[in-house]
DNA sequence: CCACCTACTTGACGAATGTCGAAAGGGTTG
DNA sequence: CAACCCTTTCGACATTCGTCAAGTAGGTGG
């Protein structure tokens, strides 16, 4: 793996390498669409903290959020996760 | 994903989420067996720094090292990487 | 046996980065 | 406007990265 490629992959892996973000992602994968106000109590953290984590996942391209009315609904990008899995083990898929 | 499971996965992902460790792993996957003295110049860091990184990869179960004479030879555990890929995307494999 | 060298690991340190929540701000609805 | 949802800024605290210095392990020559 090249130096630049390693840096890009590491940045995206860092976004996944946190217990809170893994649980948020798991909740999003299970429920299709969830808003911050529902996620915060599920992981027992403040909405501000959850917003931080969602921002990191969004920046890494694993989720996206859409505002509808008062709430912001987040959904997971399953293809981005699949691509990440393939980088870790190309022989896997 | 449960709280404890998320923590365990996060710890192992953190071991992967670093550009230096990704490059070290890539070198090990390419060459079957490499010693610290060959890895250090390949990533342009001191042997001490490389040893720290190899220790983290070893602790996470992605590599193992064996001393033969003066050198310590490391090799990657491909199955551990496959298992990690499957955690990220269960539908992948 | 001893000194000496190479290969590698470990511990301690400063610099950089990440985590979390309180407070403040922007949008949206009633 | 008041209430609600969400994000952003700021500050405290913890974790991580790379290096030096010291220590261990194995090999070599006097």
Short mmCIF file of N, CA, C and O in Angstrom, two decimals, chain B:
data_model
loop_
_atom_site.label_atom_id
_atom_site.label_comp_id
_atom_site.label_asym_id
_atom_site.label_seq_id
_atom_site.Cartn_x
_atom_site.Cartn_y
_atom_site.Cartn_z
N UNK B 1 -25.43 -3.64 17.69
CA UNK B 1 -24.21 -4.10 18.37
C UNK B 1 -24.23 -3.69 19.84
O UNK B 1 -24.55 -2.56 20.16
N UNK B 2 -23.86 -4.62 20.72
CA UNK B 2 -23.87 -4.36 22.16
C UNK B 2 -22.74 -3.44 22.57
O UNK B 2 -21.82 -3.17 21.79
N UNK B 3 -22.83 -2.96 23.81
CA UNK B 3 -21.86 -1.99 24.30
C UNK B 3 -20.47 -2.61 24.41
O UNK B 3 -19.47 -2.01 24.00
N UNK B 4 -20.41 -3.83 24.93
CA UNK B 4 -19.13 -4.50 25.11
C UNK B 4 -18.52 -4.92 23.77
O UNK B 4 -17.32 -4.76 23.54
N UNK B 5 -19.37 -5.44 22.90
CA UNK B 5 -18.89 -5.87 21.58
C UNK B 5 -18.32 -4.68 20.82
O UNK B 5 -17.28 -4.79 20.17
N UNK B 6 -19.01 -3.54 20.90
CA UNK B 6 -18.56 -2.33 20.21
C UNK B 6 -17.18 -1.92 20.71
O UNK B 6 -16.32 -1.50 19.92
N UNK B 7 -16.96 -2.05 22.02
CA UNK B 7 -15.68 -1.67 22.59
C UNK B 7 -14.56 -2.57 22.08
O UNK B 7 -13.48 -2.09 21.71
N UNK B 8 -14.83 -3.87 22.02
CA UNK B 8 -13.82 -4.81 21.54
C UNK B 8 -13.47 -4.56 20.08
O UNK B 8 -12.30 -4.54 19.70
N UNK B 9 -14.50 -4.38 19.25
CA UNK B 9 -14.26 -4.12 17.83
C UNK B 9 -13.50 -2.81 17.65
O UNK B 9 -12.58 -2.72 16.84
N UNK B 10 -13.87 -1.80 18.43
CA UNK B 10 -13.22 -0.49 18.33
C UNK B 10 -11.74 -0.59 18.66
O UNK B 10 -10.90 0.01 17.98
N UNK B 11 -11.41 -1.36 19.69
CA UNK B 11 -10.01 -1.53 20.08
C UNK B 11 -9.20 -2.16 18.94
O UNK B 11 -8.08 -1.72 18.63
N UNK B 12 -9.78 -3.16 18.28
CA UNK B 12 -9.06 -3.82 17.19
C UNK B 12 -9.01 -2.92 15.96
O UNK B 12 -8.01 -2.90 15.24
N UNK B 13 -10.07 -2.16 15.71
CA UNK B 13 -10.06 -1.25 14.56
C UNK B 13 -9.06 -0.12 14.76
O UNK B 13 -8.41 0.32 13.81
N UNK B 14 -8.92 0.32 16.01
CA UNK B 14 -7.94 1.39 16.30
C UNK B 14 -6.54 0.92 15.94
O UNK B 14 -5.69 1.71 15.51
N UNK B 15 -6.29 -0.37 16.14
CA UNK B 15 -4.97 -0.92 15.80
C UNK B 15 -4.71 -0.84 14.30
O UNK B 15 -3.58 -0.71 13.86
N UNK B 16 -5.78 -0.90 13.51
CA UNK B 16 -5.64 -0.83 12.05
C UNK B 16 -5.66 0.61 11.55
O UNK B 16 -5.11 0.91 10.49
N UNK B 17 -6.28 1.50 12.30
CA UNK B 17 -6.56 2.86 11.82
C UNK B 17 -5.37 3.78 11.98
O UNK B 17 -5.46 4.82 12.63
N UNK B 18 -4.26 3.42 11.37
CA UNK B 18 -3.07 4.27 11.39
C UNK B 18 -2.28 4.00 10.11
O UNK B 18 -2.05 2.84 9.75
N UNK B 19 -1.87 5.07 9.43
CA UNK B 19 -1.20 4.89 8.14
C UNK B 19 0.08 4.06 8.24
O UNK B 19 0.36 3.24 7.36
N UNK B 20 0.85 4.25 9.31
CA UNK B 20 2.09 3.48 9.46
C UNK B 20 1.79 1.99 9.62
O UNK B 20 2.39 1.14 8.97
N UNK B 21 0.80 1.69 10.48
CA UNK B 21 0.48 0.27 10.71
C UNK B 21 -0.12 -0.38 9.48
O UNK B 21 0.12 -1.55 9.21
N UNK B 22 -0.88 0.39 8.69
CA UNK B 22 -1.43 -0.16 7.45
C UNK B 22 -0.31 -0.50 6.48
O UNK B 22 -0.35 -1.53 5.81
N UNK B 23 0.71 0.36 6.43
CA UNK B 23 1.82 0.08 5.53
C UNK B 23 2.65 -1.10 6.01
O UNK B 23 3.10 -1.92 5.22
N UNK B 24 2.84 -1.19 7.33
CA UNK B 24 3.58 -2.33 7.88
C UNK B 24 2.85 -3.63 7.56
O UNK B 24 3.46 -4.61 7.13
N UNK B 25 1.54 -3.60 7.75
CA UNK B 25 0.72 -4.78 7.47
C UNK B 25 0.79 -5.15 5.99
O UNK B 25 0.88 -6.33 5.63
N UNK B 26 0.78 -4.13 5.15
CA UNK B 26 0.86 -4.35 3.71
C UNK B 26 2.19 -5.01 3.34
O UNK B 26 2.24 -5.92 2.51
N UNK B 27 3.27 -4.56 3.98
CA UNK B 27 4.59 -5.14 3.73
C UNK B 27 4.65 -6.60 4.19
O UNK B 27 5.23 -7.45 3.52
N UNK B 28 4.02 -6.86 5.35
CA UNK B 28 4.02 -8.22 5.87
C UNK B 28 3.19 -9.15 4.99
O UNK B 28 3.54 -10.31 4.79
N UNK B 29 2.09 -8.62 4.45
CA UNK B 29 1.24 -9.43 3.58
C UNK B 29 1.95 -9.74 2.27
O UNK B 29 1.71 -10.77 1.65
N UNK B 30 2.84 -8.84 1.87
CA UNK B 30 3.52 -9.01 0.57
C UNK B 30 4.73 -9.92 0.67
O UNK B 30 5.10 -10.58 -0.30
N UNK B 31 5.36 -9.95 1.86
CA UNK B 31 6.65 -10.64 1.95
C UNK B 31 6.67 -11.85 2.87
O UNK B 31 7.72 -12.40 3.11
N UNK B 32 5.52 -12.22 3.40
CA UNK B 32 5.40 -13.44 4.23
C UNK B 32 6.09 -13.30 5.59
O UNK B 32 5.47 -13.52 6.61
N UNK B 33 7.37 -12.92 5.59
CA UNK B 33 8.12 -12.78 6.85
C UNK B 33 9.13 -11.65 6.74
O UNK B 33 9.97 -11.66 5.84
N UNK B 34 9.05 -10.69 7.66
CA UNK B 34 9.98 -9.56 7.64
C UNK B 34 10.40 -9.24 9.07
O UNK B 34 9.63 -9.43 10.02
N UNK B 35 11.64 -8.77 9.25
CA UNK B 35 12.12 -8.41 10.58
C UNK B 35 12.05 -6.89 10.77
O UNK B 35 11.93 -6.14 9.80
N UNK B 36 12.12 -6.46 12.02
CA UNK B 36 11.99 -5.04 12.36
C UNK B 36 13.02 -4.18 11.63
O UNK B 36 12.70 -3.10 11.14
N UNK B 37 14.23 -4.69 11.51
CA UNK B 37 15.31 -3.90 10.90
C UNK B 37 15.06 -3.62 9.44
O UNK B 37 15.59 -2.66 8.88
N UNK B 38 14.24 -4.47 8.78
CA UNK B 38 13.88 -4.21 7.38
C UNK B 38 12.66 -3.31 7.28
O UNK B 38 12.51 -2.55 6.33
N UNK B 39 11.75 -3.41 8.27
CA UNK B 39 10.52 -2.63 8.24
C UNK B 39 10.79 -1.16 8.53
O UNK B 39 10.19 -0.27 7.91
N UNK B 40 11.68 -0.88 9.49
CA UNK B 40 11.94 0.50 9.91
C UNK B 40 12.34 1.41 8.75
O UNK B 40 11.72 2.46 8.56
N UNK B 41 13.35 1.05 7.95
CA UNK B 41 13.70 1.92 6.82
C UNK B 41 12.59 2.00 5.77
O UNK B 41 12.46 3.02 5.09
N UNK B 42 11.78 0.94 5.65
CA UNK B 42 10.71 0.94 4.64
C UNK B 42 9.65 1.98 4.94
O UNK B 42 9.02 2.53 4.04
N UNK B 43 9.42 2.28 6.23
CA UNK B 43 8.42 3.29 6.59
C UNK B 43 9.09 4.59 7.06
O UNK B 43 8.41 5.53 7.48
N UNK B 44 10.42 4.60 7.04
CA UNK B 44 11.20 5.80 7.36
C UNK B 44 10.95 6.27 8.80
O UNK B 44 10.68 7.45 9.04
N UNK B 45 11.03 5.33 9.74
CA UNK B 45 10.89 5.66 11.16
C UNK B 45 11.96 4.88 11.94
O UNK B 45 12.58 3.96 11.40
N UNK B 46 12.17 5.27 13.20
CA UNK B 46 13.14 4.56 14.01
C UNK B 46 12.63 3.16 14.36
O UNK B 46 11.42 2.91 14.32
N UNK B 47 13.55 2.28 14.72
CA UNK B 47 13.16 0.91 15.07
C UNK B 47 12.26 0.92 16.31
O UNK B 47 11.37 0.08 16.45
N UNK B 48 12.51 1.84 17.22
CA UNK B 48 11.69 1.93 18.43
C UNK B 48 10.23 2.21 18.09
O UNK B 48 9.32 1.57 18.61
N UNK B 49 10.02 3.18 17.19
CA UNK B 49 8.66 3.53 16.78
C UNK B 49 7.99 2.35 16.09
O UNK B 49 6.83 2.01 16.39
N UNK B 50 8.72 1.70 15.19
CA UNK B 50 8.16 0.54 14.49
C UNK B 50 7.82 -0.57 15.48
O UNK B 50 6.79 -1.23 15.36
N UNK B 51 8.67 -0.76 16.47
CA UNK B 51 8.42 -1.78 17.48
C UNK B 51 7.13 -1.50 18.24
O UNK B 51 6.37 -2.42 18.56
N UNK B 52 6.88 -0.22 18.55
CA UNK B 52 5.63 0.16 19.22
C UNK B 52 4.43 -0.21 18.35
O UNK B 52 3.45 -0.78 18.83
N UNK B 53 4.51 0.13 17.07
CA UNK B 53 3.39 -0.15 16.16
C UNK B 53 3.18 -1.65 16.00
O UNK B 53 2.05 -2.14 16.03
N UNK B 54 4.28 -2.40 15.86
CA UNK B 54 4.17 -3.85 15.73
C UNK B 54 3.57 -4.45 16.99
O UNK B 54 2.78 -5.39 16.93
N UNK B 55 3.90 -3.87 18.15
CA UNK B 55 3.33 -4.33 19.40
C UNK B 55 1.82 -4.18 19.44
O UNK B 55 1.11 -5.06 19.92
N UNK B 56 1.33 -3.06 18.89
CA UNK B 56 -0.12 -2.84 18.87
C UNK B 56 -0.80 -3.82 17.93
O UNK B 56 -1.89 -4.34 18.23
N UNK B 57 -0.19 -4.05 16.76
CA UNK B 57 -0.76 -5.00 15.81
C UNK B 57 -0.76 -6.42 16.40
O UNK B 57 -1.70 -7.18 16.20
N UNK B 58 0.30 -6.71 17.14
CA UNK B 58 0.42 -8.04 17.76
C UNK B 58 -0.63 -8.21 18.85
O UNK B 58 -1.29 -9.24 18.94
N UNK B 59 -0.79 -7.17 19.67
CA UNK B 59 -1.76 -7.20 20.75
C UNK B 59 -3.18 -7.37 20.22
O UNK B 59 -4.04 -8.00 20.85
N UNK B 60 -3.43 -6.79 19.04
CA UNK B 60 -4.76 -6.89 18.44
C UNK B 60 -4.95 -8.20 17.70
O UNK B 60 -6.05 -8.51 17.24
N UNK B 61 -3.86 -8.98 17.57
CA UNK B 61 -3.98 -10.30 16.95
C UNK B 61 -3.83 -10.33 15.45
O UNK B 61 -4.16 -11.33 14.81
N UNK B 62 -3.33 -9.24 14.86
CA UNK B 62 -3.21 -9.19 13.40
C UNK B 62 -1.86 -9.72 12.90
O UNK B 62 -1.73 -10.05 11.73
N UNK B 63 -0.86 -9.76 13.80
CA UNK B 63 0.44 -10.31 13.42
C UNK B 63 1.02 -11.09 14.60
O UNK B 63 0.51 -11.00 15.73
N UNK B 64 2.08 -11.84 14.34
CA UNK B 64 2.83 -12.47 15.42
C UNK B 64 4.30 -12.47 15.05
O UNK B 64 4.65 -12.48 13.87
N UNK B 65 5.16 -12.41 16.08
CA UNK B 65 6.59 -12.34 15.84
C UNK B 65 7.32 -13.51 16.46
O UNK B 65 6.92 -14.01 17.52
N UNK B 66 8.35 -13.96 15.80
CA UNK B 66 9.12 -15.09 16.30
C UNK B 66 10.60 -14.75 16.21
O UNK B 66 11.08 -14.31 15.16
N UNK B 67 11.32 -14.93 17.30
CA UNK B 67 12.76 -14.64 17.28
C UNK B 67 13.53 -15.85 16.76
O UNK B 67 13.33 -16.96 17.24
N UNK B 68 14.35 -15.59 15.79
CA UNK B 68 15.26 -16.63 15.28
C UNK B 68 16.63 -16.00 15.19
O UNK B 68 16.89 -15.18 14.32
N UNK B 69 17.50 -16.41 16.12
CA UNK B 69 18.84 -15.83 16.19
C UNK B 69 18.76 -14.40 16.64
O UNK B 69 18.12 -14.09 17.63
N UNK B 70 19.34 -13.51 15.86
CA UNK B 70 19.41 -12.12 16.26
C UNK B 70 18.13 -11.35 15.88
O UNK B 70 17.81 -10.35 16.49
N UNK B 71 17.40 -11.85 14.88
CA UNK B 71 16.25 -11.10 14.36
C UNK B 71 14.93 -11.63 14.89
O UNK B 71 14.83 -12.78 15.33
N UNK B 72 13.91 -10.77 14.85
CA UNK B 72 12.55 -11.17 15.15
C UNK B 72 11.74 -11.07 13.87
O UNK B 72 11.63 -10.00 13.28
N UNK B 73 11.22 -12.18 13.41
CA UNK B 73 10.50 -12.22 12.15
C UNK B 73 8.99 -12.15 12.41
O UNK B 73 8.44 -12.93 13.17
N UNK B 74 8.34 -11.21 11.73
CA UNK B 74 6.90 -11.00 11.88
C UNK B 74 6.16 -11.54 10.66
O UNK B 74 6.67 -11.49 9.53
N UNK B 75 4.94 -12.02 10.90
CA UNK B 75 4.09 -12.45 9.80
C UNK B 75 2.65 -12.03 10.09
O UNK B 75 2.23 -11.96 11.24
N UNK B 76 1.90 -11.74 9.05
CA UNK B 76 0.51 -11.29 9.18
C UNK B 76 -0.43 -12.48 9.34
O UNK B 76 -0.16 -13.57 8.84
N UNK B 77 -1.54 -12.24 10.08
CA UNK B 77 -2.58 -13.26 10.23
C UNK B 77 -3.74 -12.90 9.33
O UNK B 77 -4.58 -12.07 9.68
N UNK B 78 -3.78 -13.53 8.17
CA UNK B 78 -4.79 -13.17 7.17
C UNK B 78 -6.20 -13.47 7.64
O UNK B 78 -7.15 -12.76 7.29
N UNK B 79 -6.38 -14.51 8.44
CA UNK B 79 -7.72 -14.86 8.91
C UNK B 79 -8.28 -13.81 9.86
O UNK B 79 -9.48 -13.53 9.87
N UNK B 80 -7.38 -13.20 10.68
CA UNK B 80 -7.83 -12.15 11.60
C UNK B 80 -8.32 -10.93 10.82
O UNK B 80 -9.30 -10.28 11.22
N UNK B 81 -7.66 -10.63 9.72
CA UNK B 81 -8.09 -9.51 8.88
C UNK B 81 -9.42 -9.83 8.22
O UNK B 81 -10.30 -8.97 8.13
N UNK B 82 -9.59 -11.07 7.78
CA UNK B 82 -10.85 -11.48 7.19
C UNK B 82 -12.00 -11.36 8.17
O UNK B 82 -13.09 -10.89 7.83
N UNK B 83 -11.75 -11.75 9.41
CA UNK B 83 -12.78 -11.66 10.44
C UNK B 83 -13.17 -10.21 10.69
O UNK B 83 -14.34 -9.89 10.88
N UNK B 84 -12.18 -9.32 10.65
CA UNK B 84 -12.43 -7.89 10.86
C UNK B 84 -13.27 -7.33 9.73
O UNK B 84 -14.20 -6.54 9.95
N UNK B 85 -12.95 -7.74 8.51
CA UNK B 85 -13.71 -7.28 7.34
C UNK B 85 -15.16 -7.72 7.45
O UNK B 85 -16.08 -6.97 7.09
N UNK B 86 -15.37 -8.92 7.99
CA UNK B 86 -16.73 -9.44 8.10
C UNK B 86 -17.54 -8.70 9.16
O UNK B 86 -18.75 -8.57 9.03
N UNK B 87 -16.86 -8.20 10.18
CA UNK B 87 -17.55 -7.43 11.21
C UNK B 87 -18.05 -6.11 10.63
O UNK B 87 -19.16 -5.65 10.92
N UNK B 88 -17.21 -5.50 9.79
CA UNK B 88 -17.57 -4.21 9.19
C UNK B 88 -18.74 -4.37 8.22
O UNK B 88 -19.63 -3.54 8.17
N UNK B 89 -18.71 -5.44 7.44
CA UNK B 89 -19.80 -5.69 6.50
C UNK B 89 -20.12 -7.18 6.45
O UNK B 89 -19.55 -7.92 5.65
N UNK B 90 -21.05 -7.63 7.30
CA UNK B 90 -21.40 -9.05 7.38
C UNK B 90 -21.93 -9.59 6.05
O UNK B 90 -21.78 -10.78 5.76
N UNK B 91 -22.55 -8.73 5.26
CA UNK B 91 -23.14 -9.16 3.99
C UNK B 91 -22.08 -9.36 2.91
O UNK B 91 -22.38 -9.85 1.83
N UNK B 92 -20.84 -8.96 3.25
CA UNK B 92 -19.78 -8.95 2.25
C UNK B 92 -19.32 -10.35 1.87
O UNK B 92 -19.01 -10.61 0.73
N UNK B 93 -19.27 -11.27 2.87
CA UNK B 93 -18.65 -12.57 2.62
C UNK B 93 -19.67 -13.72 2.71
O UNK B 93 -20.78 -13.52 3.07
#
